[in-house]
């Protein structure tokens, strides 16, 4: 899977144009069907991008949101709920992105509530976890990943957990150009798999789809994807241009993994 997180970029019409460009590249690539592609515009672009994708039938490109509120509706000014996202064609939603955790103050408990709400509302959550630079330097990476995953997944059954996607995104690699090495990413993904086995049940970790995110680009994607434990990428900056996003998708598609 390759998911593009546009963050706070692109207006609705710019987003629809970018989505059309991505779909045109998908249509021209015979291997593209091997990779599940998701694009996550800002809330204001969801409807227009959703319409653009729906008009291009069989594109295989899915729509996702970058955040949601855990309640279905209510007095939550400025928030958007899961059913509202589904109504504009979203199938996926990112929860617990590090910018939400560290800039907007989302706690592990809030992320856990959003994960459950996404599942309740029929959306596939892409659950982000990852350590800060200070935590890595203090050798606390595994501890942070275990804490974040335990808080998010405890109490879920194996089938429910398997319907989610995890994105390991070290905070120090996001938007910095400092991509994690394939070994660093692989080791973190292994910790995540072992934690899911412990928290949810045996074999949950090996079945889980775990993406790497943080400065993935057309030049480094293939070496990351060569690691068996890396099932794809959550891409920020490089998803804002169709050509660079497409090169990452092509790198994933070139691997003939079951
Ligand atoms: P980046 O962002 O690819 O620009 O580093 C990744 C993300 O925040 O999901």
mmCIF file of C-alpha atoms and ligand atoms in Angstrom:
data_model
loop_
_atom_site.group_PDB
_atom_site.id
_atom_site.type_symbol
_atom_site.label_atom_id
_atom_site.label_comp_id
_atom_site.label_asym_id
_atom_site.label_seq_id
_atom_site.Cartn_x
_atom_site.Cartn_y
_atom_site.Cartn_z
ATOM 1 C CA UNK A 1 0.000 0.000 0.000
ATOM 2 C CA UNK A 2 1.130 3.540 -0.729
ATOM 3 C CA UNK A 3 -0.860 6.337 0.909
ATOM 4 C CA UNK A 4 -0.379 10.025 0.154
ATOM 5 C CA UNK A 5 -0.911 12.473 3.006
ATOM 6 C CA UNK A 6 -1.344 15.910 1.453
ATOM 7 C CA UNK A 7 -1.483 17.595 4.882
ATOM 8 C CA UNK A 8 -2.619 21.243 4.603
ATOM 9 C CA UNK A 9 -1.833 21.543 0.893
ATOM 10 C CA UNK A 10 -3.962 21.886 -2.246
ATOM 11 C CA UNK A 11 -7.348 23.523 -2.660
ATOM 12 C CA UNK A 12 -10.308 21.416 -3.777
ATOM 13 C CA UNK A 13 -9.791 22.134 -7.496
ATOM 14 C CA UNK A 14 -6.005 21.696 -7.295
ATOM 15 C CA UNK A 15 -6.580 18.410 -5.465
ATOM 16 C CA UNK A 16 -9.035 17.106 -8.061
ATOM 17 C CA UNK A 17 -6.506 17.900 -10.810
ATOM 18 C CA UNK A 18 -3.711 16.132 -8.911
ATOM 19 C CA UNK A 19 -5.952 13.089 -8.322
ATOM 20 C CA UNK A 20 -6.746 12.924 -12.054
ATOM 21 C CA UNK A 21 -3.023 13.032 -12.859
ATOM 22 C CA UNK A 22 -2.360 10.182 -10.392
ATOM 23 C CA UNK A 23 -5.136 8.063 -11.891
ATOM 24 C CA UNK A 24 -3.841 8.699 -15.427
ATOM 25 C CA UNK A 25 -0.432 7.383 -14.371
ATOM 26 C CA UNK A 26 -2.097 4.374 -12.719
ATOM 27 C CA UNK A 27 -4.047 3.586 -15.853
ATOM 28 C CA UNK A 28 -0.852 3.637 -17.923
ATOM 29 C CA UNK A 29 1.013 1.225 -15.628
ATOM 30 C CA UNK A 30 0.186 -2.483 -16.013
ATOM 31 C CA UNK A 31 1.762 -3.303 -12.626
ATOM 32 C CA UNK A 32 -0.154 -0.642 -10.736
ATOM 33 C CA UNK A 33 -2.937 -2.955 -9.624
ATOM 34 C CA UNK A 34 -0.436 -4.733 -7.390
ATOM 35 C CA UNK A 35 -0.297 -1.736 -5.082
ATOM 36 C CA UNK A 36 -3.218 -0.352 -3.107
ATOM 37 C CA UNK A 37 -3.143 3.441 -3.447
ATOM 38 C CA UNK A 38 -4.822 5.884 -1.054
ATOM 39 C CA UNK A 39 -4.850 9.667 -1.267
ATOM 40 C CA UNK A 40 -5.678 11.805 1.750
ATOM 41 C CA UNK A 41 -6.496 15.429 0.884
ATOM 42 C CA UNK A 42 -7.490 18.042 3.465
ATOM 43 C CA UNK A 43 -11.185 18.002 4.480
ATOM 44 C CA UNK A 44 -12.107 20.734 1.988
ATOM 45 C CA UNK A 45 -10.728 18.666 -0.887
ATOM 46 C CA UNK A 46 -12.389 15.354 -0.011
ATOM 47 C CA UNK A 47 -15.607 15.875 -1.943
ATOM 48 C CA UNK A 48 -13.921 17.164 -5.110
ATOM 49 C CA UNK A 49 -11.201 14.519 -5.056
ATOM 50 C CA UNK A 50 -13.799 11.832 -4.258
ATOM 51 C CA UNK A 51 -15.867 12.940 -7.258
ATOM 52 C CA UNK A 52 -12.792 12.953 -9.493
ATOM 53 C CA UNK A 53 -11.911 9.407 -8.408
ATOM 54 C CA UNK A 54 -15.511 8.189 -8.766
ATOM 55 C CA UNK A 55 -15.688 9.623 -12.294
ATOM 56 C CA UNK A 56 -12.593 7.623 -13.213
ATOM 57 C CA UNK A 57 -14.115 4.220 -12.612
ATOM 58 C CA UNK A 58 -11.855 1.343 -11.767
ATOM 59 C CA UNK A 59 -8.979 3.679 -10.951
ATOM 60 C CA UNK A 60 -8.215 1.574 -7.900
ATOM 61 C CA UNK A 61 -7.208 4.748 -6.066
ATOM 62 C CA UNK A 62 -8.943 5.077 -2.692
ATOM 63 C CA UNK A 63 -9.909 8.211 -0.790
ATOM 64 C CA UNK A 64 -8.802 8.813 2.796
ATOM 65 C CA UNK A 65 -9.079 11.607 5.365
ATOM 66 C CA UNK A 66 -6.284 12.898 7.571
ATOM 67 C CA UNK A 67 -8.232 12.973 10.834
ATOM 68 C CA UNK A 68 -11.684 12.474 12.333
ATOM 69 C CA UNK A 69 -13.554 13.063 15.570
ATOM 70 C CA UNK A 70 -14.520 10.031 17.636
ATOM 71 C CA UNK A 71 -18.161 11.090 18.076
ATOM 72 C CA UNK A 72 -20.735 10.565 15.339
ATOM 73 C CA UNK A 73 -22.123 14.104 15.670
ATOM 74 C CA UNK A 74 -22.551 16.856 18.236
ATOM 75 C CA UNK A 75 -21.352 20.220 19.476
ATOM 76 C CA UNK A 76 -17.711 19.900 18.400
ATOM 77 C CA UNK A 77 -16.979 23.066 16.469
ATOM 78 C CA UNK A 78 -14.485 22.572 13.651
ATOM 79 C CA UNK A 79 -14.553 18.776 13.805
ATOM 80 C CA UNK A 80 -15.623 16.195 11.224
ATOM 81 C CA UNK A 81 -17.073 12.740 11.997
ATOM 82 C CA UNK A 82 -16.632 9.310 10.458
ATOM 83 C CA UNK A 83 -20.095 9.153 8.857
ATOM 84 C CA UNK A 84 -19.395 12.547 7.230
ATOM 85 C CA UNK A 85 -16.185 11.137 5.760
ATOM 86 C CA UNK A 86 -17.931 8.015 4.482
ATOM 87 C CA UNK A 87 -20.598 10.193 2.886
ATOM 88 C CA UNK A 88 -18.009 11.871 0.635
ATOM 89 C CA UNK A 89 -16.480 8.550 -0.376
ATOM 90 C CA UNK A 90 -13.705 8.041 2.175
ATOM 91 C CA UNK A 91 -12.678 4.471 2.844
ATOM 92 C CA UNK A 92 -9.597 5.261 4.950
ATOM 93 C CA UNK A 93 -8.710 7.715 7.712
ATOM 94 C CA UNK A 94 -5.332 8.556 9.235
ATOM 95 C CA UNK A 95 -5.459 8.588 13.042
ATOM 96 C CA UNK A 96 -2.784 9.708 15.475
ATOM 97 C CA UNK A 97 -0.480 11.355 12.941
ATOM 98 C CA UNK A 98 2.517 12.782 14.797
ATOM 99 C CA UNK A 99 1.506 16.330 13.824
ATOM 100 C CA UNK A 100 -1.824 15.710 15.583
ATOM 101 C CA UNK A 101 -0.115 14.134 18.582
ATOM 102 C CA UNK A 102 2.692 16.676 18.953
ATOM 103 C CA UNK A 103 1.256 19.884 17.477
ATOM 104 C CA UNK A 104 -2.445 19.471 18.348
ATOM 105 C CA UNK A 105 -1.927 17.591 21.626
ATOM 106 C CA UNK A 106 -3.717 14.337 20.817
ATOM 107 C CA UNK A 107 -3.177 11.738 23.525
ATOM 108 C CA UNK A 108 -2.876 7.957 23.232
ATOM 109 C CA UNK A 109 -6.424 7.742 24.637
ATOM 110 C CA UNK A 110 -7.784 10.062 21.934
ATOM 111 C CA UNK A 111 -6.049 8.027 19.238
ATOM 112 C CA UNK A 112 -7.529 4.812 20.686
ATOM 113 C CA UNK A 113 -11.013 6.379 20.638
ATOM 114 C CA UNK A 114 -10.580 7.520 17.019
ATOM 115 C CA UNK A 115 -9.357 4.061 15.967
ATOM 116 C CA UNK A 116 -12.494 2.475 17.443
ATOM 117 C CA UNK A 117 -14.707 5.177 15.951
ATOM 118 C CA UNK A 118 -13.212 4.642 12.487
ATOM 119 C CA UNK A 119 -13.937 0.912 12.698
ATOM 120 C CA UNK A 120 -17.461 1.614 13.974
ATOM 121 C CA UNK A 121 -18.038 3.958 11.027
ATOM 122 C CA UNK A 122 -16.768 1.498 8.414
ATOM 123 C CA UNK A 123 -13.488 3.295 7.713
ATOM 124 C CA UNK A 124 -10.075 1.635 7.619
ATOM 125 C CA UNK A 125 -7.858 3.459 10.102
ATOM 126 C CA UNK A 126 -4.208 4.121 9.286
ATOM 127 C CA UNK A 127 -2.822 4.296 12.816
ATOM 128 C CA UNK A 128 0.373 6.333 13.116
ATOM 129 C CA UNK A 129 3.027 5.604 15.712
ATOM 130 C CA UNK A 130 6.606 6.804 16.086
ATOM 131 C CA UNK A 131 9.259 8.168 18.393
ATOM 132 C CA UNK A 132 10.759 11.659 18.593
ATOM 133 C CA UNK A 133 14.464 12.266 18.069
ATOM 134 C CA UNK A 134 14.968 12.669 21.829
ATOM 135 C CA UNK A 135 13.229 9.360 22.477
ATOM 136 C CA UNK A 136 15.410 7.595 19.894
ATOM 137 C CA UNK A 137 18.569 9.139 21.334
ATOM 138 C CA UNK A 138 17.536 7.920 24.791
ATOM 139 C CA UNK A 139 17.046 4.426 23.373
ATOM 140 C CA UNK A 140 13.321 4.596 24.032
ATOM 141 C CA UNK A 141 12.048 3.806 20.529
ATOM 142 C CA UNK A 142 10.691 0.350 21.369
ATOM 143 C CA UNK A 143 9.158 1.612 24.611
ATOM 144 C CA UNK A 144 7.280 4.377 22.767
ATOM 145 C CA UNK A 145 6.010 2.063 20.036
ATOM 146 C CA UNK A 146 4.828 -0.502 22.603
ATOM 147 C CA UNK A 147 3.055 2.228 24.606
ATOM 148 C CA UNK A 148 1.339 3.754 21.567
ATOM 149 C CA UNK A 149 0.259 0.414 20.092
ATOM 150 C CA UNK A 150 -0.866 -1.026 23.431
ATOM 151 C CA UNK A 151 -3.031 2.020 24.089
ATOM 152 C CA UNK A 152 -4.528 1.897 20.594
ATOM 153 C CA UNK A 153 -5.094 -1.842 20.198
ATOM 154 C CA UNK A 154 -5.801 -3.280 23.640
ATOM 155 C CA UNK A 155 -9.215 -4.893 23.747
ATOM 156 C CA UNK A 156 -9.530 -5.292 19.962
ATOM 157 C CA UNK A 157 -10.002 -8.798 18.611
ATOM 158 C CA UNK A 158 -7.661 -10.213 15.976
ATOM 159 C CA UNK A 159 -10.078 -9.873 13.055
ATOM 160 C CA UNK A 160 -10.805 -6.243 13.901
ATOM 161 C CA UNK A 161 -7.128 -5.417 14.333
ATOM 162 C CA UNK A 162 -6.337 -7.085 11.017
ATOM 163 C CA UNK A 163 -8.705 -4.656 9.286
ATOM 164 C CA UNK A 164 -6.455 -1.732 10.254
ATOM 165 C CA UNK A 165 -3.204 -0.361 8.856
ATOM 166 C CA UNK A 166 -0.276 0.758 11.027
ATOM 167 C CA UNK A 167 2.125 3.482 9.888
ATOM 168 C CA UNK A 168 5.488 3.685 11.628
ATOM 169 C CA UNK A 169 6.578 7.292 11.239
ATOM 170 C CA UNK A 170 9.576 8.395 13.296
ATOM 171 C CA UNK A 171 8.903 12.049 14.119
ATOM 172 C CA UNK A 172 12.511 13.026 13.288
ATOM 173 C CA UNK A 173 12.076 11.723 9.735
ATOM 174 C CA UNK A 174 8.833 13.524 8.898
ATOM 175 C CA UNK A 175 9.312 16.422 6.518
ATOM 176 C CA UNK A 176 13.021 16.619 7.347
ATOM 177 C CA UNK A 177 14.592 14.778 4.425
ATOM 178 C CA UNK A 178 16.194 12.438 7.003
ATOM 179 C CA UNK A 179 14.676 9.094 6.051
ATOM 180 C CA UNK A 180 15.107 6.167 8.451
ATOM 181 C CA UNK A 181 17.488 3.539 7.156
ATOM 182 C CA UNK A 182 15.804 0.356 5.916
ATOM 183 C CA UNK A 183 17.278 -1.414 8.973
ATOM 184 C CA UNK A 184 15.913 1.185 11.408
ATOM 185 C CA UNK A 185 12.478 0.949 9.815
ATOM 186 C CA UNK A 186 12.591 -2.865 9.692
ATOM 187 C CA UNK A 187 13.544 -3.096 13.383
ATOM 188 C CA UNK A 188 10.701 -0.758 14.362
ATOM 189 C CA UNK A 189 8.229 -2.737 12.254
ATOM 190 C CA UNK A 190 9.349 -5.923 13.999
ATOM 191 C CA UNK A 191 8.728 -4.321 17.376
ATOM 192 C CA UNK A 192 5.270 -3.297 16.147
ATOM 193 C CA UNK A 193 4.481 -6.829 14.944
ATOM 194 C CA UNK A 194 5.633 -8.394 18.219
ATOM 195 C CA UNK A 195 3.566 -5.862 20.166
ATOM 196 C CA UNK A 196 0.437 -6.604 18.160
ATOM 197 C CA UNK A 197 0.990 -10.318 18.813
ATOM 198 C CA UNK A 198 1.165 -9.610 22.529
ATOM 199 C CA UNK A 199 -1.644 -7.085 22.792
ATOM 200 C CA UNK A 200 -4.146 -8.599 20.362
ATOM 201 C CA UNK A 201 -3.115 -12.213 19.880
ATOM 202 C CA UNK A 202 -0.660 -14.511 18.133
ATOM 203 C CA UNK A 203 -0.174 -13.974 14.372
ATOM 204 C CA UNK A 204 -1.801 -10.532 14.433
ATOM 205 C CA UNK A 205 1.583 -8.914 13.909
ATOM 206 C CA UNK A 206 2.596 -11.025 10.939
ATOM 207 C CA UNK A 207 -0.777 -10.411 9.278
ATOM 208 C CA UNK A 208 -0.714 -6.638 9.869
ATOM 209 C CA UNK A 209 -0.079 -4.163 7.064
ATOM 210 C CA UNK A 210 2.648 -1.849 8.386
ATOM 211 C CA UNK A 211 3.714 1.182 6.360
ATOM 212 C CA UNK A 212 6.821 3.285 6.861
ATOM 213 C CA UNK A 213 6.536 7.059 6.697
ATOM 214 C CA UNK A 214 8.978 9.943 6.952
ATOM 215 C CA UNK A 215 10.792 11.508 3.987
ATOM 216 C CA UNK A 216 9.946 8.670 1.593
ATOM 217 C CA UNK A 217 10.663 9.773 -1.970
ATOM 218 C CA UNK A 218 11.191 8.384 -5.455
ATOM 219 C CA UNK A 219 14.883 7.838 -4.726
ATOM 220 C CA UNK A 220 14.666 5.890 -1.473
ATOM 221 C CA UNK A 221 11.352 3.994 -1.739
ATOM 222 C CA UNK A 222 12.705 0.861 -3.445
ATOM 223 C CA UNK A 223 15.363 0.181 -0.780
ATOM 224 C CA UNK A 224 12.763 0.568 1.977
ATOM 225 C CA UNK A 225 10.284 -1.699 0.200
ATOM 226 C CA UNK A 226 12.975 -4.349 -0.262
ATOM 227 C CA UNK A 227 12.605 -5.098 3.473
ATOM 228 C CA UNK A 228 9.987 -7.817 3.922
ATOM 229 C CA UNK A 229 8.671 -6.164 7.072
ATOM 230 C CA UNK A 230 7.862 -2.916 5.226
ATOM 231 C CA UNK A 231 4.482 -3.270 3.507
ATOM 232 C CA UNK A 232 4.369 0.158 1.893
ATOM 233 C CA UNK A 233 4.622 3.840 2.698
ATOM 234 C CA UNK A 234 2.742 6.826 4.040
ATOM 235 C CA UNK A 235 4.075 9.702 1.959
ATOM 236 C CA UNK A 236 3.806 13.424 2.671
ATOM 237 C CA UNK A 237 5.804 15.861 0.542
ATOM 238 C CA UNK A 238 6.477 13.455 -2.332
ATOM 239 C CA UNK A 239 2.735 12.791 -2.746
ATOM 240 C CA UNK A 240 2.077 16.397 -3.784
ATOM 241 C CA UNK A 241 3.351 15.864 -7.324
ATOM 242 C CA UNK A 242 1.855 13.027 -9.372
ATOM 243 C CA UNK A 243 5.179 12.068 -10.980
ATOM 244 C CA UNK A 244 7.103 11.594 -7.718
ATOM 245 C CA UNK A 245 4.129 9.896 -6.014
ATOM 246 C CA UNK A 246 3.821 7.588 -8.959
ATOM 247 C CA UNK A 247 7.485 6.573 -8.842
ATOM 248 C CA UNK A 248 6.953 5.428 -5.230
ATOM 249 C CA UNK A 249 3.889 3.421 -6.274
ATOM 250 C CA UNK A 250 5.863 1.911 -9.156
ATOM 251 C CA UNK A 251 8.615 0.882 -6.701
ATOM 252 C CA UNK A 252 6.011 -0.912 -4.562
ATOM 253 C CA UNK A 253 4.317 -2.464 -7.599
ATOM 254 C CA UNK A 254 7.614 -3.823 -8.917
ATOM 255 C CA UNK A 255 7.829 -6.148 -5.906
ATOM 256 C CA UNK A 256 5.901 -9.284 -6.522
ATOM 257 C CA UNK A 257 4.995 -10.026 -2.936
ATOM 258 C CA UNK A 258 1.852 -12.010 -2.126
HETATM 259 P P1 LIG B 1 6.903 13.365 4.648
HETATM 260 O O1 LIG B 1 5.604 13.177 5.587
HETATM 261 O O2 LIG B 1 6.869 12.267 3.619
HETATM 262 O O3 LIG B 1 6.759 14.724 4.055
HETATM 263 O O4 LIG B 1 8.097 13.240 5.531
HETATM 264 C C1 LIG B 1 5.142 11.906 5.940
HETATM 265 C C2 LIG B 1 3.942 12.027 6.830
HETATM 266 O O5 LIG B 1 3.891 12.926 7.673
HETATM 267 O O6 LIG B 1 3.002 11.212 6.749
#
